[in-house]
mmCIF file of C-alpha atoms and ligand atoms in Angstrom:
data_model
loop_
_atom_site.group_PDB
_atom_site.id
_atom_site.type_symbol
_atom_site.label_atom_id
_atom_site.label_comp_id
_atom_site.label_asym_id
_atom_site.label_seq_id
_atom_site.Cartn_x
_atom_site.Cartn_y
_atom_site.Cartn_z
ATOM 1 C CA UNK A 1 -9.168 -15.474 24.509
ATOM 2 C CA UNK A 2 -10.079 -14.033 21.142
ATOM 3 C CA UNK A 3 -9.141 -9.814 21.156
ATOM 4 C CA UNK A 4 -11.479 -8.513 17.753
ATOM 5 C CA UNK A 5 -10.162 -4.569 16.862
ATOM 6 C CA UNK A 6 -12.103 -1.489 15.655
ATOM 7 C CA UNK A 7 -15.405 -2.785 17.402
ATOM 8 C CA UNK A 8 -16.935 0.024 17.448
ATOM 9 C CA UNK A 9 -16.510 -0.379 13.177
ATOM 10 C CA UNK A 10 -19.039 -1.736 11.341
ATOM 11 C CA UNK A 11 -17.559 -4.421 10.617
ATOM 12 C CA UNK A 12 -15.706 -5.396 13.815
ATOM 13 C CA UNK A 13 -18.951 -5.169 16.112
ATOM 14 C CA UNK A 14 -20.411 -7.124 13.436
ATOM 15 C CA UNK A 15 -17.732 -9.490 14.105
ATOM 16 C CA UNK A 16 -18.066 -9.692 18.357
ATOM 17 C CA UNK A 17 -21.863 -9.978 17.537
ATOM 18 C CA UNK A 18 -21.153 -13.252 15.330
ATOM 19 C CA UNK A 19 -18.353 -14.461 17.896
ATOM 20 C CA UNK A 20 -20.709 -14.559 20.645
ATOM 21 C CA UNK A 21 -23.641 -16.093 18.990
ATOM 22 C CA UNK A 22 -21.367 -18.724 17.524
ATOM 23 C CA UNK A 23 -19.779 -19.330 21.146
ATOM 24 C CA UNK A 24 -21.644 -17.944 24.075
ATOM 25 C CA UNK A 25 -19.980 -18.842 26.151
ATOM 26 C CA UNK A 26 -16.738 -16.632 25.572
ATOM 27 C CA UNK A 27 -18.466 -14.100 27.064
ATOM 28 C CA UNK A 28 -16.918 -15.465 30.431
ATOM 29 C CA UNK A 29 -13.796 -13.669 30.346
ATOM 30 C CA UNK A 30 -12.415 -15.174 26.608
ATOM 31 C CA UNK A 31 -13.931 -11.909 24.800
ATOM 32 C CA UNK A 32 -12.062 -9.285 24.132
ATOM 33 C CA UNK A 33 -11.813 -5.893 22.352
ATOM 34 C CA UNK A 34 -9.764 -3.019 21.565
ATOM 35 C CA UNK A 35 -11.323 0.529 20.525
ATOM 36 C CA UNK A 36 -10.017 3.706 20.259
ATOM 37 C CA UNK A 37 -12.783 5.023 22.876
ATOM 38 C CA UNK A 38 -14.056 2.738 25.476
ATOM 39 C CA UNK A 39 -17.400 4.715 25.878
ATOM 40 C CA UNK A 40 -19.292 3.686 22.767
ATOM 41 C CA UNK A 41 -18.420 -0.011 23.761
ATOM 42 C CA UNK A 42 -20.303 0.241 26.889
ATOM 43 C CA UNK A 43 -23.496 -2.344 25.409
ATOM 44 C CA UNK A 44 -20.357 -4.772 24.797
ATOM 45 C CA UNK A 45 -18.409 -3.960 28.352
ATOM 46 C CA UNK A 46 -22.486 -4.549 29.904
ATOM 47 C CA UNK A 47 -22.297 -8.404 28.139
ATOM 48 C CA UNK A 48 -19.592 -9.096 29.548
ATOM 49 C CA UNK A 49 -16.770 -8.326 27.281
ATOM 50 C CA UNK A 50 -13.811 -6.731 28.256
ATOM 51 C CA UNK A 51 -13.279 -3.532 26.134
ATOM 52 C CA UNK A 52 -9.797 -1.914 26.788
ATOM 53 C CA UNK A 53 -8.235 0.908 24.862
ATOM 54 C CA UNK A 54 -6.184 0.881 21.774
ATOM 55 C CA UNK A 55 -5.269 3.027 18.779
ATOM 56 C CA UNK A 56 -2.571 2.041 16.419
ATOM 57 C CA UNK A 57 -2.145 5.146 15.892
ATOM 58 C CA UNK A 58 -0.727 5.541 19.496
ATOM 59 C CA UNK A 59 1.151 1.787 19.927
ATOM 60 C CA UNK A 60 2.424 2.312 23.288
ATOM 61 C CA UNK A 61 -1.304 1.617 24.091
ATOM 62 C CA UNK A 62 -1.519 -1.609 22.457
ATOM 63 C CA UNK A 63 0.566 -3.457 25.279
ATOM 64 C CA UNK A 64 -2.099 -3.489 27.400
ATOM 65 C CA UNK A 65 -4.804 -2.860 24.996
ATOM 66 C CA UNK A 66 -3.866 -6.568 23.412
ATOM 67 C CA UNK A 67 -2.331 -8.710 26.481
ATOM 68 C CA UNK A 68 -3.728 -11.999 28.164
ATOM 69 C CA UNK A 69 -4.939 -12.524 24.338
ATOM 70 C CA UNK A 70 -4.045 -15.551 22.317
ATOM 71 C CA UNK A 71 -5.679 -14.883 18.536
ATOM 72 C CA UNK A 72 -5.867 -11.431 17.468
ATOM 73 C CA UNK A 73 -8.836 -10.002 14.904
ATOM 74 C CA UNK A 74 -6.737 -7.510 13.262
ATOM 75 C CA UNK A 75 -9.037 -5.158 11.643
ATOM 76 C CA UNK A 76 -7.781 -2.577 8.933
ATOM 77 C CA UNK A 77 -8.286 1.067 9.514
ATOM 78 C CA UNK A 78 -9.258 3.904 7.446
ATOM 79 C CA UNK A 79 -7.039 6.976 6.105
ATOM 80 C CA UNK A 80 -4.485 7.886 3.448
ATOM 81 C CA UNK A 81 -2.338 5.141 2.527
ATOM 82 C CA UNK A 82 1.080 6.080 4.945
ATOM 83 C CA UNK A 83 -0.946 6.377 7.971
ATOM 84 C CA UNK A 84 -2.922 3.338 7.483
ATOM 85 C CA UNK A 85 0.560 1.167 6.476
ATOM 86 C CA UNK A 86 2.659 2.757 10.003
ATOM 87 C CA UNK A 87 -1.606 1.662 11.649
ATOM 88 C CA UNK A 88 -1.131 -1.786 10.659
ATOM 89 C CA UNK A 89 2.593 -2.347 11.512
ATOM 90 C CA UNK A 90 1.905 -1.077 15.012
ATOM 91 C CA UNK A 91 -0.549 -3.431 15.420
ATOM 92 C CA UNK A 92 1.468 -6.445 14.000
ATOM 93 C CA UNK A 93 4.605 -5.502 16.133
ATOM 94 C CA UNK A 94 2.477 -5.032 19.704
ATOM 95 C CA UNK A 95 0.941 -8.308 18.457
ATOM 96 C CA UNK A 96 3.935 -9.930 18.706
ATOM 97 C CA UNK A 97 5.441 -8.554 21.450
ATOM 98 C CA UNK A 98 2.444 -9.452 23.073
ATOM 99 C CA UNK A 99 2.558 -12.781 22.410
ATOM 100 C CA UNK A 100 -0.535 -13.396 20.450
ATOM 101 C CA UNK A 101 -0.563 -16.074 18.624
ATOM 102 C CA UNK A 102 -2.554 -15.810 15.803
ATOM 103 C CA UNK A 103 -3.453 -12.830 14.184
ATOM 104 C CA UNK A 104 -6.491 -13.497 11.799
ATOM 105 C CA UNK A 105 -6.130 -9.898 9.305
ATOM 106 C CA UNK A 106 -9.344 -8.832 7.210
ATOM 107 C CA UNK A 107 -7.771 -7.666 3.846
ATOM 108 C CA UNK A 108 -8.762 -6.832 0.560
ATOM 109 C CA UNK A 109 -9.408 -8.957 -2.269
ATOM 110 C CA UNK A 110 -7.003 -7.096 -4.925
ATOM 111 C CA UNK A 111 -4.754 -7.603 -2.566
ATOM 112 C CA UNK A 112 -1.811 -9.571 -4.709
ATOM 113 C CA UNK A 113 -2.088 -7.757 -7.871
ATOM 114 C CA UNK A 114 0.941 -6.787 -10.000
ATOM 115 C CA UNK A 115 -0.694 -3.277 -10.297
ATOM 116 C CA UNK A 116 -2.743 -2.793 -6.728
ATOM 117 C CA UNK A 117 -5.451 -0.474 -6.628
ATOM 118 C CA UNK A 118 -4.583 2.457 -3.995
ATOM 119 C CA UNK A 119 -6.667 0.355 -1.283
ATOM 120 C CA UNK A 120 -5.112 -2.738 -2.027
ATOM 121 C CA UNK A 121 -1.648 -1.125 -1.979
ATOM 122 C CA UNK A 122 -1.646 -1.148 2.739
ATOM 123 C CA UNK A 123 -3.240 -4.442 2.665
ATOM 124 C CA UNK A 124 -0.321 -5.938 0.602
ATOM 125 C CA UNK A 125 2.190 -3.858 3.082
ATOM 126 C CA UNK A 126 0.192 -5.484 6.064
ATOM 127 C CA UNK A 127 0.210 -8.966 3.944
ATOM 128 C CA UNK A 128 3.913 -8.786 3.790
ATOM 129 C CA UNK A 129 4.264 -7.133 7.395
ATOM 130 C CA UNK A 130 2.655 -10.298 8.623
ATOM 131 C CA UNK A 131 4.770 -12.758 6.972
ATOM 132 C CA UNK A 132 8.077 -10.661 8.311
ATOM 133 C CA UNK A 133 6.081 -11.398 12.144
ATOM 134 C CA UNK A 134 7.274 -15.019 12.308
ATOM 135 C CA UNK A 135 3.696 -15.004 14.210
ATOM 136 C CA UNK A 136 1.250 -17.262 12.223
ATOM 137 C CA UNK A 137 -1.535 -16.239 10.795
ATOM 138 C CA UNK A 138 -5.017 -15.790 8.520
ATOM 139 C CA UNK A 139 -5.423 -13.241 5.656
ATOM 140 C CA UNK A 140 -9.685 -13.270 5.009
ATOM 141 C CA UNK A 141 -9.459 -10.824 1.831
ATOM 142 C CA UNK A 142 -12.827 -9.258 1.902
ATOM 143 C CA UNK A 143 -15.173 -8.560 -1.714
ATOM 144 C CA UNK A 144 -16.023 -5.025 -2.191
ATOM 145 C CA UNK A 145 -19.394 -4.331 0.457
ATOM 146 C CA UNK A 146 -22.446 -5.434 -1.278
ATOM 147 C CA UNK A 147 -23.531 -2.737 1.625
ATOM 148 C CA UNK A 148 -22.040 0.191 -0.966
ATOM 149 C CA UNK A 149 -24.376 -0.199 -3.812
ATOM 150 C CA UNK A 150 -26.733 1.888 -1.289
ATOM 151 C CA UNK A 151 -24.235 4.707 -1.449
ATOM 152 C CA UNK A 152 -23.950 4.581 -5.299
ATOM 153 C CA UNK A 153 -27.544 4.059 -5.641
ATOM 154 C CA UNK A 154 -29.614 5.392 -2.115
ATOM 155 C CA UNK A 155 -33.008 3.306 -1.771
ATOM 156 C CA UNK A 156 -35.099 6.445 -1.415
ATOM 157 C CA UNK A 157 -33.268 7.234 -4.767
ATOM 158 C CA UNK A 158 -34.294 10.725 -7.604
ATOM 159 C CA UNK A 159 -31.370 9.112 -9.769
ATOM 160 C CA UNK A 160 -32.188 7.457 -12.065
ATOM 161 C CA UNK A 161 -28.714 6.923 -13.919
ATOM 162 C CA UNK A 162 -25.882 5.033 -12.158
ATOM 163 C CA UNK A 163 -22.545 7.107 -13.127
ATOM 164 C CA UNK A 164 -19.274 5.046 -13.164
ATOM 165 C CA UNK A 165 -15.849 4.333 -14.436
ATOM 166 C CA UNK A 166 -16.239 0.537 -13.780
ATOM 167 C CA UNK A 167 -16.485 -0.384 -17.390
ATOM 168 C CA UNK A 168 -18.255 -3.329 -18.147
ATOM 169 C CA UNK A 169 -16.236 -4.935 -15.214
ATOM 170 C CA UNK A 170 -18.396 -7.299 -12.741
ATOM 171 C CA UNK A 171 -18.024 -7.886 -8.844
ATOM 172 C CA UNK A 172 -19.167 -10.250 -6.494
ATOM 173 C CA UNK A 173 -20.558 -8.952 -3.958
ATOM 174 C CA UNK A 174 -21.363 -10.264 -0.500
ATOM 175 C CA UNK A 175 -22.495 -7.910 2.791
ATOM 176 C CA UNK A 176 -20.848 -6.678 5.188
ATOM 177 C CA UNK A 177 -22.370 -8.881 8.086
ATOM 178 C CA UNK A 178 -21.703 -11.869 6.381
ATOM 179 C CA UNK A 179 -18.260 -11.379 5.975
ATOM 180 C CA UNK A 180 -17.895 -10.553 9.698
ATOM 181 C CA UNK A 181 -19.655 -13.878 9.665
ATOM 182 C CA UNK A 182 -17.145 -15.811 7.951
ATOM 183 C CA UNK A 183 -14.554 -13.869 9.869
ATOM 184 C CA UNK A 184 -15.971 -14.995 13.086
ATOM 185 C CA UNK A 185 -16.456 -18.482 11.946
ATOM 186 C CA UNK A 186 -12.424 -18.404 10.711
ATOM 187 C CA UNK A 187 -11.695 -16.899 14.845
ATOM 188 C CA UNK A 188 -12.930 -19.774 16.549
ATOM 189 C CA UNK A 189 -12.070 -22.950 13.816
ATOM 190 C CA UNK A 190 -9.761 -24.828 15.306
ATOM 191 C CA UNK A 191 -7.878 -25.544 12.384
ATOM 192 C CA UNK A 192 -7.653 -23.379 9.258
ATOM 193 C CA UNK A 193 -7.046 -25.071 5.971
ATOM 194 C CA UNK A 194 -5.508 -22.585 4.078
ATOM 195 C CA UNK A 195 -3.051 -18.914 4.317
ATOM 196 C CA UNK A 196 -5.791 -16.454 2.243
ATOM 197 C CA UNK A 197 -9.315 -16.686 2.182
ATOM 198 C CA UNK A 198 -10.603 -14.923 -0.519
ATOM 199 C CA UNK A 199 -14.233 -14.290 0.734
ATOM 200 C CA UNK A 200 -16.617 -13.698 -2.776
ATOM 201 C CA UNK A 201 -20.165 -13.486 -3.405
ATOM 202 C CA UNK A 202 -21.519 -17.260 -5.487
ATOM 203 C CA UNK A 203 -21.516 -15.191 -8.585
ATOM 204 C CA UNK A 204 -20.431 -11.820 -9.907
ATOM 205 C CA UNK A 205 -22.520 -9.401 -12.119
ATOM 206 C CA UNK A 206 -21.433 -6.254 -14.056
ATOM 207 C CA UNK A 207 -22.952 -2.734 -13.283
ATOM 208 C CA UNK A 208 -25.051 -2.597 -16.221
ATOM 209 C CA UNK A 209 -26.825 -5.973 -15.417
ATOM 210 C CA UNK A 210 -27.038 -4.697 -10.876
ATOM 211 C CA UNK A 211 -28.587 -1.237 -12.174
ATOM 212 C CA UNK A 212 -30.967 -3.357 -13.771
ATOM 213 C CA UNK A 213 -31.817 -5.709 -10.909
ATOM 214 C CA UNK A 214 -32.116 -3.072 -9.237
ATOM 215 C CA UNK A 215 -34.768 -0.910 -11.425
ATOM 216 C CA UNK A 216 -36.494 -4.518 -11.754
ATOM 217 C CA UNK A 217 -37.031 -4.572 -7.587
ATOM 218 C CA UNK A 218 -37.357 -1.328 -6.625
ATOM 219 C CA UNK A 219 -40.236 -0.527 -9.860
ATOM 220 C CA UNK A 220 -37.869 3.011 -10.641
ATOM 221 C CA UNK A 221 -35.655 3.207 -13.739
ATOM 222 C CA UNK A 222 -32.113 2.580 -12.967
ATOM 223 C CA UNK A 223 -29.520 2.598 -16.116
ATOM 224 C CA UNK A 224 -25.895 2.352 -15.987
ATOM 225 C CA UNK A 225 -23.118 4.351 -17.338
ATOM 226 C CA UNK A 226 -19.653 4.418 -17.419
ATOM 227 C CA UNK A 227 -17.854 7.664 -17.338
ATOM 228 C CA UNK A 228 -14.083 8.667 -17.011
ATOM 229 C CA UNK A 229 -12.317 7.623 -14.289
ATOM 230 C CA UNK A 230 -11.594 11.465 -13.836
ATOM 231 C CA UNK A 231 -14.344 12.814 -14.448
ATOM 232 C CA UNK A 232 -15.500 10.342 -12.233
ATOM 233 C CA UNK A 233 -13.036 11.381 -9.145
ATOM 234 C CA UNK A 234 -13.861 15.066 -9.889
ATOM 235 C CA UNK A 235 -17.780 14.753 -8.970
ATOM 236 C CA UNK A 236 -16.899 13.378 -5.549
ATOM 237 C CA UNK A 237 -14.296 15.540 -4.867
ATOM 238 C CA UNK A 238 -16.796 18.546 -5.620
ATOM 239 C CA UNK A 239 -19.660 16.452 -3.343
ATOM 240 C CA UNK A 240 -16.961 17.145 -0.724
ATOM 241 C CA UNK A 241 -15.196 13.783 -0.304
ATOM 242 C CA UNK A 242 -11.890 13.733 0.697
ATOM 243 C CA UNK A 243 -9.097 13.536 -1.906
ATOM 244 C CA UNK A 244 -7.386 10.797 -1.192
ATOM 245 C CA UNK A 245 -10.805 8.681 -0.594
ATOM 246 C CA UNK A 246 -11.961 9.884 -4.116
ATOM 247 C CA UNK A 247 -8.605 8.464 -5.935
ATOM 248 C CA UNK A 248 -9.100 5.461 -4.046
ATOM 249 C CA UNK A 249 -12.313 4.691 -5.324
ATOM 250 C CA UNK A 250 -11.481 6.346 -8.672
ATOM 251 C CA UNK A 251 -8.696 3.257 -8.886
ATOM 252 C CA UNK A 252 -10.913 0.839 -7.254
ATOM 253 C CA UNK A 253 -13.158 1.042 -10.242
ATOM 254 C CA UNK A 254 -10.828 0.681 -12.670
ATOM 255 C CA UNK A 255 -9.283 -1.912 -11.506
ATOM 256 C CA UNK A 256 -13.139 -3.363 -11.676
ATOM 257 C CA UNK A 257 -13.341 -2.689 -14.899
ATOM 258 C CA UNK A 258 -9.985 -4.754 -15.897
ATOM 259 C CA UNK A 259 -11.821 -7.685 -14.123
ATOM 260 C CA UNK A 260 -9.584 -7.650 -10.836
ATOM 261 C CA UNK A 261 -13.092 -7.789 -8.942
ATOM 262 C CA UNK A 262 -14.519 -10.472 -10.751
ATOM 263 C CA UNK A 263 -13.202 -14.444 -9.086
ATOM 264 C CA UNK A 264 -16.138 -16.510 -7.568
ATOM 265 C CA UNK A 265 -14.921 -18.652 -4.969
ATOM 266 C CA UNK A 266 -15.809 -21.019 -2.671
ATOM 267 C CA UNK A 267 -14.229 -20.127 0.653
ATOM 268 C CA UNK A 268 -16.819 -18.686 2.144
ATOM 269 C CA UNK A 269 -18.290 -21.738 2.349
ATOM 270 C CA UNK A 270 -15.629 -22.929 3.230
ATOM 271 C CA UNK A 271 -15.708 -21.538 6.957
ATOM 272 C CA UNK A 272 -19.307 -20.499 7.588
ATOM 273 C CA UNK A 273 -20.909 -24.316 6.068
ATOM 274 C CA UNK A 274 -22.785 -22.439 3.025
ATOM 275 C CA UNK A 275 -22.329 -20.303 0.737
ATOM 276 C CA UNK A 276 -23.497 -16.539 1.037
ATOM 277 C CA UNK A 277 -26.593 -14.920 0.236
ATOM 278 C CA UNK A 278 -26.788 -14.576 -3.656
ATOM 279 C CA UNK A 279 -26.677 -10.928 -5.515
ATOM 280 C CA UNK A 280 -31.191 -11.036 -5.913
ATOM 281 C CA UNK A 281 -31.059 -12.135 -2.884
ATOM 282 C CA UNK A 282 -28.945 -8.578 -1.370
ATOM 283 C CA UNK A 283 -30.350 -6.308 -4.164
ATOM 284 C CA UNK A 284 -33.781 -7.340 -2.280
ATOM 285 C CA UNK A 285 -33.170 -6.443 1.116
ATOM 286 C CA UNK A 286 -31.462 -3.268 0.186
ATOM 287 C CA UNK A 287 -34.321 -1.898 -2.756
ATOM 288 C CA UNK A 288 -37.929 -3.661 -2.443
ATOM 289 C CA UNK A 289 -40.754 -1.017 -2.056
ATOM 290 C CA UNK A 290 -41.188 -1.119 1.878
ATOM 291 C CA UNK A 291 -45.467 -1.630 2.959
ATOM 292 C CA UNK A 292 -46.325 1.032 5.500
ATOM 293 C CA UNK A 293 -46.835 -0.494 8.606
HETATM 294 N N1 NAP B 301 -14.508 -3.963 1.463
HETATM 295 C C1 NAP B 301 -14.892 -3.520 1.195
HETATM 296 O O1 NAP B 301 -15.459 -2.751 0.602
HETATM 297 C C2 NAP B 301 -15.129 -2.083 2.548
HETATM 298 C C3 NAP B 301 -15.274 -0.730 2.565
HETATM 299 C C4 NAP B 301 -15.075 0.103 3.226
HETATM 300 C C5 NAP B 301 -13.780 -0.304 4.369
HETATM 301 N N2 NAP B 301 -13.457 -1.501 4.200
HETATM 302 C C6 NAP B 301 -11.726 -1.685 4.931
HETATM 303 O O2 NAP B 301 -12.670 -2.543 5.782
HETATM 304 C C7 NAP B 301 -12.264 -2.077 7.085
HETATM 305 C C8 NAP B 301 -13.759 -2.141 8.119
HETATM 306 O O3 NAP B 301 -14.605 -2.240 7.302
HETATM 307 P P1 NAP B 301 -16.260 -0.947 8.310
HETATM 308 O O4 NAP B 301 -17.658 -0.401 7.653
HETATM 309 O O5 NAP B 301 -15.619 -2.050 9.826
HETATM 310 O O6 NAP B 301 -15.525 0.182 8.436
HETATM 311 P P2 NAP B 301 -16.038 2.124 9.223
HETATM 312 O O7 NAP B 301 -17.188 1.535 10.708
HETATM 313 O O8 NAP B 301 -15.513 2.902 9.086
HETATM 314 O O9 NAP B 301 -14.590 1.587 10.638
HETATM 315 C C9 NAP B 301 -13.590 1.769 10.629
HETATM 316 C C10 NAP B 301 -12.655 1.299 11.682
HETATM 317 O O10 NAP B 301 -11.525 1.766 11.276
HETATM 318 C C11 NAP B 301 -10.823 1.695 13.211
HETATM 319 N N3 NAP B 301 -9.705 2.108 13.064
HETATM 320 C C12 NAP B 301 -9.603 3.705 12.577
HETATM 321 N N4 NAP B 301 -8.631 4.549 12.963
HETATM 322 C C13 NAP B 301 -7.681 3.577 13.733
HETATM 323 C C14 NAP B 301 -6.729 3.700 14.440
HETATM 324 N N5 NAP B 301 -6.527 4.802 14.667
HETATM 325 N N6 NAP B 301 -6.332 2.209 15.676
HETATM 326 C C15 NAP B 301 -7.803 1.042 15.678
HETATM 327 N N7 NAP B 301 -8.317 1.108 14.927
HETATM 328 C C16 NAP B 301 -8.867 2.663 14.282
HETATM 329 C C17 NAP B 301 -11.765 2.089 14.110
HETATM 330 O O11 NAP B 301 -11.964 1.249 15.449
HETATM 331 P P3 NAP B 301 -12.902 1.953 16.460
HETATM 332 O O12 NAP B 301 -13.648 0.455 16.695
HETATM 333 O O13 NAP B 301 -11.395 1.964 17.245
HETATM 334 O O14 NAP B 301 -13.434 3.153 15.989
HETATM 335 C C18 NAP B 301 -13.099 1.273 12.729
HETATM 336 O O15 NAP B 301 -13.368 -0.068 13.581
HETATM 337 C C19 NAP B 301 -12.566 -0.782 7.432
HETATM 338 O O16 NAP B 301 -11.562 -0.030 8.086
HETATM 339 C C20 NAP B 301 -11.576 0.130 5.648
HETATM 340 O O17 NAP B 301 -9.854 -0.958 6.478
HETATM 341 C C21 NAP B 301 -13.489 -2.293 3.177
#
C-alpha cells in the first residue's frame, strides 16, 4: 500500500490524483492518505482511498495513520523552520516504527548548498534524518513552483513592474501539477536508479526575461526591477505576510540571484517519460487573455 501525507494540500492532492490515473487498481485498498482533517478528504474516501487522520505535530496520531503502508510519500509541511524540522523528524520516526519500507520525500532544489536558504535548511535536516533512519528512501528535490509566478504577477494585474531581489539569476520553473506527476511516477516505479532526483524545468530564465515573456503573452507591459532584499522583505511584512515567511522568500531570491536555482536536469523526464512543459507554455497557460464565453 502507498500512503501519501498532506493530501488536503495542493501538491499532495495532485500526487494522489496522478497515482490513481496511473494505476486505478490502487483503489482496491492499496492507496491511503494521512491528513490533519479527514472531513476535507471525503471525495477521496468516496473514490475508495483509505483516509487516515495524522498530524506530524501530534506524533501519537501517526502510528495508526501509517499502519500497513509499504511506501510513504512524505510531503513537506509549512511553517517556521523549527516547527517543520520537528514535524518531519516525527514523521520519519513514525514511518520507521510502522515498518514502512521506502519513503519518498518532497525536498527543495537548493537543499545541498553549503549556505542553504531558510527554506532549504529544513530540507537539509530532513534529508539527514532520512539518511540516519535506516529506511530506504528517495529524495525528490522540487524546483520553485511555476504556479507561484501568479502570486508575483497576478494574471488580472494592474501592476506593470515586477520587483524582486533576484538580480539577474535564473530559475527553472515547473508547475506544481507536473511535479506531482513526477512524484507519483517515482512512487509507482518498480525500481529507482537514483537516491536524489532534482526536478527542474527544461530551461532556465531570469526574471527580466520572464517579465518580458509575460508582457508579450498578456499584451500588457511588465518590466523587472531588482530591489534590495531588505526592502522586499519589508514590503511583504507591510502587506501582512508572516515575518518568517517573508524572510524565507527574501533569502530564497537572494540565492536565485547567486545562480543557485538555475540548473536544469533530465530527472523529470527520467521519471515521467517526457520533459515538463516549456516556460512559454506555462506563461501562456497563466497569462494569455481568455476569450469571454
Ligand atoms: N517548491 C516550491 O516552490 C514550494 C512552494 C511552496 C511550498 N513548498 C513546500 O511544498 C509543500 C507542499 O506544497 P503545497 O503547494 O501542497 O502547499 P499547501 O497547499 O500549503 O499544503 C501544505 C501542506 O502541509 C501539510 N501540513 C501542514 N502542517 C502539517 C502537519 N502538522 N502535519 C502533517 N501535514 C501538515 C498539509 O497537510 P494537510 O493535507 O493535512 O492539510 C498540506 O499538505 C509545502 O508544505 C512546502 O513545504 C514548495
